[in-house]
Short mmCIF file of C-alpha atoms in Angstrom, two decimals:
data_model
loop_
_atom_site.label_atom_id
_atom_site.label_comp_id
_atom_site.label_asym_id
_atom_site.label_seq_id
_atom_site.Cartn_x
_atom_site.Cartn_y
_atom_site.Cartn_z
CA MET A 1 0.03 0.05 -0.20
CA PRO A 2 1.65 3.32 -0.83
CA SER A 3 3.15 5.15 1.98
CA PRO A 4 0.37 7.84 4.10
CA ARG A 5 1.20 11.39 3.69
CA ALA A 6 3.73 12.66 5.68
CA LYS A 7 2.67 15.23 8.10
CA PRO A 8 6.29 16.91 8.60
CA ALA A 9 7.70 17.74 12.68
CA ALA A 10 8.61 20.70 13.99
CA TYR A 11 12.09 21.63 13.07
CA PRO A 12 14.08 21.84 13.83
CA PRO A 13 14.73 18.64 15.65
CA ARG A 14 15.15 18.60 19.08
CA ALA A 15 18.51 15.58 19.12
CA ALA A 16 20.12 15.61 21.11
CA PRO A 17 23.58 18.90 20.37
CA ALA A 18 27.26 17.13 19.75
CA ALA A 19 29.38 18.72 22.39
CA ASP A 20 32.13 19.69 19.13
CA PRO A 21 29.75 22.67 17.24
CA GLN A 22 31.67 21.82 14.04
CA VAL A 23 30.01 18.41 14.82
CA ALA A 24 26.34 19.64 15.59
CA GLU A 25 27.05 21.74 12.00
CA ARG A 26 27.46 18.79 10.73
CA GLU A 27 24.23 17.15 11.83
CA ARG A 28 21.99 18.97 11.90
CA VAL A 29 23.03 20.14 8.34
CA ALA A 30 22.22 16.11 7.55
CA LEU A 31 18.87 16.50 10.07
CA GLY A 32 17.74 19.13 7.11
CA TRP A 33 18.86 16.81 4.26
CA LEU A 34 16.76 14.64 5.61
CA HIS A 35 13.56 16.55 7.06
CA THR A 36 13.55 16.66 3.19
CA ALA A 37 12.10 13.37 2.72
CA HIS A 38 8.77 12.20 0.67
CA PHE A 39 7.66 9.57 -0.55
CA LEU A 40 8.36 8.22 -4.00
CA THR A 41 6.55 5.17 -5.33
CA SER A 42 5.57 1.53 -3.19
CA ALA A 43 5.71 -1.46 -4.65
CA PRO A 44 5.03 -5.10 -4.15
CA GLN A 45 7.38 -7.60 -5.55
CA LEU A 46 11.12 -6.08 -6.92
CA GLU A 47 10.35 -6.05 -10.64
CA HIS A 48 7.97 -3.58 -9.70
CA LEU A 49 10.68 -1.45 -8.85
CA PRO A 50 11.41 1.10 -10.43
CA PRO A 51 14.96 1.58 -11.47
CA VAL A 52 17.19 4.68 -9.76
CA ASP A 53 20.29 6.02 -10.37
CA LEU A 54 20.75 7.74 -7.20
CA PRO A 55 21.94 5.93 -4.26
CA GLU A 56 20.04 4.29 -2.24
CA ILE A 57 19.79 3.36 0.90
CA ALA A 58 17.67 0.42 2.40
CA PHE A 59 16.34 0.19 6.03
CA VAL A 60 15.64 -3.08 7.24
CA GLY A 61 14.49 -5.15 10.20
CA ARG A 62 12.13 -7.70 12.22
CA SER A 63 8.74 -6.62 13.10
CA ASN A 64 8.26 -3.74 16.28
CA ALA A 65 11.45 -3.69 16.03
CA GLY A 66 11.13 -0.13 15.59
CA LYS A 67 12.27 0.40 11.90
CA SER A 68 9.29 2.69 10.57
CA THR A 69 9.77 4.86 13.97
CA ALA A 70 12.98 5.75 13.44
CA ILE A 71 12.91 6.34 9.80
CA ASN A 72 10.10 9.29 10.74
CA THR A 73 12.77 10.59 13.79
CA LEU A 74 15.58 10.58 11.78
CA THR A 75 13.38 12.31 8.33
CA GLN A 76 11.29 14.68 11.54
CA GLN A 77 8.25 13.40 10.40
CA THR A 78 4.93 11.86 11.84
CA ARG A 79 4.30 9.57 9.73
CA LEU A 80 6.73 9.13 6.57
CA ALA A 81 7.08 5.26 7.13
CA PHE A 82 4.14 3.64 8.29
CA ALA A 83 3.84 0.96 11.24
CA SER A 84 1.09 -1.66 10.42
CA LYS A 85 -1.66 -1.68 13.52
CA THR A 86 -1.14 -5.77 12.98
CA PRO A 87 3.07 -6.60 12.53
CA GLY A 88 5.15 -8.19 9.07
CA ARG A 89 1.19 -8.09 7.26
CA THR A 90 3.13 -5.06 5.33
CA GLN A 91 4.22 -6.41 2.53
CA HIS A 92 6.14 -3.38 -0.28
CA ILE A 93 9.12 -1.75 -0.16
CA ASN A 94 9.11 1.77 0.16
CA LEU A 95 10.80 4.07 -2.01
CA PHE A 96 11.36 7.75 -0.94
CA GLY A 97 13.27 10.36 -2.79
CA ILE A 98 15.94 12.95 -0.01
CA GLY A 99 17.48 15.96 -1.52
CA LYS A 100 16.83 20.03 -1.59
CA GLN A 101 14.85 22.55 -3.84
CA LYS A 102 12.92 19.73 -4.99
CA VAL A 103 15.96 18.25 -6.44
CA ASP A 104 16.59 14.51 -5.19
CA ASP A 105 20.40 13.40 -4.70
CA ALA A 106 19.19 10.38 -2.78
CA VAL A 107 16.98 7.18 -1.57
CA LEU A 108 15.26 5.86 0.91
CA ALA A 109 14.61 2.48 0.60
CA ASP A 110 11.71 1.19 3.84
CA LEU A 111 11.28 -3.12 3.14
CA PRO A 112 9.13 -4.36 5.06
CA GLY A 113 9.52 -6.24 8.76
CA TYR A 114 10.47 -10.48 9.14
CA GLY A 115 10.10 -12.98 11.61
CA TYR A 116 6.27 -11.81 12.90
CA ALA A 117 5.41 -15.49 13.77
CA ALA A 118 1.47 -15.33 12.84
CA VAL A 119 1.82 -14.45 9.53
CA PRO A 120 1.92 -17.64 7.08
CA ARG A 121 5.22 -18.94 6.19
CA GLU A 122 4.60 -18.93 2.58
CA ALA A 123 4.47 -15.29 2.80
CA LYS A 124 7.97 -15.19 5.18
CA LEU A 125 9.24 -17.10 2.71
CA ARG A 126 8.16 -15.27 -0.57
CA TRP A 127 9.89 -12.03 1.54
CA GLN A 128 12.80 -14.01 1.93
CA ARG A 129 13.45 -13.65 -1.72
CA VAL A 130 11.81 -10.98 -2.70
CA MET A 131 14.91 -9.39 0.84
CA GLY A 132 17.72 -11.73 0.20
CA ASN A 133 16.93 -10.50 -3.79
CA TYR A 134 17.13 -6.80 -3.18
CA LEU A 135 20.30 -6.57 -1.09
CA MET A 136 22.20 -9.10 -3.83
CA THR A 137 20.62 -7.48 -6.65
CA ARG A 138 20.02 -4.26 -6.65
CA GLU A 139 22.69 -1.50 -8.28
CA SER A 140 21.34 1.18 -6.50
CA LEU A 141 21.52 0.42 -3.45
CA ARG A 142 25.25 2.32 -1.76
CA GLY A 143 24.45 0.71 2.32
CA VAL A 144 21.88 -0.88 4.44
CA VAL A 145 20.03 0.37 8.50
CA LEU A 146 19.53 -2.85 10.92
CA MET A 147 17.66 -1.51 12.83
CA CYS A 148 17.70 -3.74 16.47
CA ASP A 149 15.84 -4.73 19.14
CA PRO A 150 19.23 -5.04 21.46
CA ARG A 151 17.63 -6.74 24.78
CA HIS A 152 17.28 -9.04 22.17
CA GLY A 153 20.25 -8.79 20.34
CA LEU A 154 20.80 -9.82 16.66
CA THR A 155 18.71 -12.44 15.69
CA GLU A 156 19.08 -16.01 13.72
CA LEU A 157 16.76 -13.42 11.41
CA ASP A 158 18.86 -11.45 11.61
CA GLU A 159 22.60 -13.41 10.83
CA ILE A 160 20.85 -14.46 8.40
CA LEU A 161 20.64 -11.28 6.36
CA LEU A 162 24.55 -10.17 7.27
CA ASP A 163 25.64 -13.26 6.33
CA VAL A 164 23.15 -12.83 2.50
CA ILE A 165 25.00 -8.79 2.13
CA ARG A 166 28.13 -9.90 3.41
CA PRO A 167 29.75 -10.31 -0.19
CA ARG A 168 28.17 -6.61 -1.03
CA VAL A 169 29.98 -5.38 2.59
CA GLU A 170 33.44 -6.53 1.26
CA GLN A 171 33.34 -4.71 -1.98
CA GLY A 172 31.64 -1.06 -0.18
CA LEU A 173 28.47 -1.43 1.31
CA LYS A 174 28.68 0.67 4.31
CA PHE A 175 26.45 -0.87 6.50
CA LEU A 176 25.15 0.31 10.41
CA VAL A 177 23.14 -1.34 12.78
CA LEU A 178 21.31 0.93 15.30
CA LEU A 179 19.72 -0.45 18.68
CA THR A 180 16.54 1.28 18.58
CA LYS A 181 14.71 1.74 22.27
CA SER A 182 18.77 2.04 23.59
CA ASP A 183 16.83 4.07 26.60
CA LYS A 184 14.99 0.65 27.64
CA LEU A 185 18.75 -0.03 28.53
CA THR A 186 20.92 1.02 31.70
CA ARG A 187 24.05 2.25 30.35
CA SER A 188 26.27 -0.14 31.87
CA GLU A 189 23.84 -2.62 29.71
CA ALA A 190 23.41 -0.39 26.69
CA ALA A 191 27.72 -0.52 26.86
CA LYS A 192 27.68 -4.33 27.70
CA VAL A 193 24.98 -4.89 24.14
CA LEU A 194 26.88 -1.64 22.00
CA SER A 195 30.38 -4.10 22.62
CA ILE A 196 28.99 -7.60 21.43
CA THR A 197 27.11 -5.92 18.62
CA ARG A 198 29.87 -5.22 17.27
CA LEU A 199 32.09 -7.64 17.42
CA ASN A 200 29.37 -9.50 15.53
CA ALA A 201 28.10 -7.02 13.49
CA GLY A 202 30.84 -8.09 11.02
CA GLY A 203 32.20 -5.51 9.56
CA GLY A 204 29.77 -2.78 10.07
CA GLU A 205 29.04 0.15 12.44
CA VAL A 206 26.31 0.23 14.94
CA LYS A 207 25.26 3.34 17.63
CA LEU A 208 22.73 3.53 20.06
CA PHE A 209 19.90 4.93 18.86
CA SER A 210 16.27 6.02 21.50
CA ALA A 211 13.46 7.97 19.13
CA LEU A 212 12.19 7.98 23.18
CA LYS A 213 15.48 10.16 24.40
CA LYS A 214 16.60 11.71 21.30
CA GLN A 215 20.24 9.64 21.03
CA GLY A 216 22.22 8.65 18.39
CA VAL A 217 19.83 11.11 15.93
CA GLY A 218 22.09 13.35 14.53
CA GLU A 219 25.43 10.70 14.50
CA ALA A 220 23.53 8.14 12.77
CA ALA A 221 22.14 10.95 10.36
CA GLU A 222 25.17 12.26 9.69
CA LEU A 223 26.65 8.70 8.56
CA LEU A 224 23.86 8.72 5.77
CA TRP A 225 24.71 11.79 4.90
CA ARG A 226 28.65 10.83 4.45
CA TRP A 227 27.14 7.60 2.83
CA VAL A 228 25.83 9.13 -0.01
CA HIS A 229 28.44 12.37 -0.33
CA PRO A 230 31.41 10.54 1.09
CA ASP A 231 33.78 12.99 -2.08
CA GLY A 232 32.46 16.09 0.99
CA ALA A 233 30.14 17.93 -1.42
CA ALA A 234 29.06 21.09 -0.10
CA ALA A 235 26.72 20.73 2.02
CA PRO A 236 22.95 21.44 1.67
CA ALA A 237 21.81 24.92 3.63
CA THR A 238 18.90 23.41 6.29
CA PRO A 239 15.52 24.78 5.44
CA SER A 240 13.83 27.72 7.03
CA GLU A 241 10.56 26.64 6.78
CA PRO A 242 9.16 22.65 6.67
CA PRO A 243 9.13 20.76 3.16
CA ALA A 244 5.80 20.80 1.45
CA GLU A 245 4.25 17.06 2.62
CA PRO A 246 3.65 15.24 -0.22
CA GLU A 247 0.40 14.30 -2.32
CA GLU A 248 -0.97 11.00 -1.60
CA ALA A 249 0.28 8.34 -3.56
#
């Protein structure tokens, strides 16, 4: 199903400021860039996705890992990524464009959550094939962001996904594990799970993330910005007003 009309949140975002002014400025620019995200298209199968000539960043994760919330937090929009009331039932790949002055320079891909027990086995197998084909063959894919609930750690399905993308990571594909809902951990628990996940992430970066406390939001945004602009291209000016809401698809 197409993504519902996105509603911009208050701007600028209330992410915790970085201690270094230069870092804080880079994070502010990156968040302003992500705030321009708007719905492009939705497809039930990989072959229905249009080819794009822009860097594409895919968001993946188990159902209930906080994927939709993380996307909405990073883009500072309340309903850009739609969380189904029945986890695991949303079975479309949704694409969102990003770019200042209505000129896109990147695409976000929101892939369906996986692993929800109530989904029929046939549907699970079909989506395993769709996601595997996407992650292995999508030519425009520049990076992958995996959402993980740190209270459960990387699950068997997460490990399978890591195995699928490992060859592409070795060839330069960017990879980030976001430990969502990190506000539910104590400081010692957070340090422990961060260390363990880094050991198991297979060369990817790992960051603590909390939509509620705005922890790690600026860091993650700045990292995605660098994935798309590795040559240090001039940073876009942060918009003084929120972008117009995308039309209903």
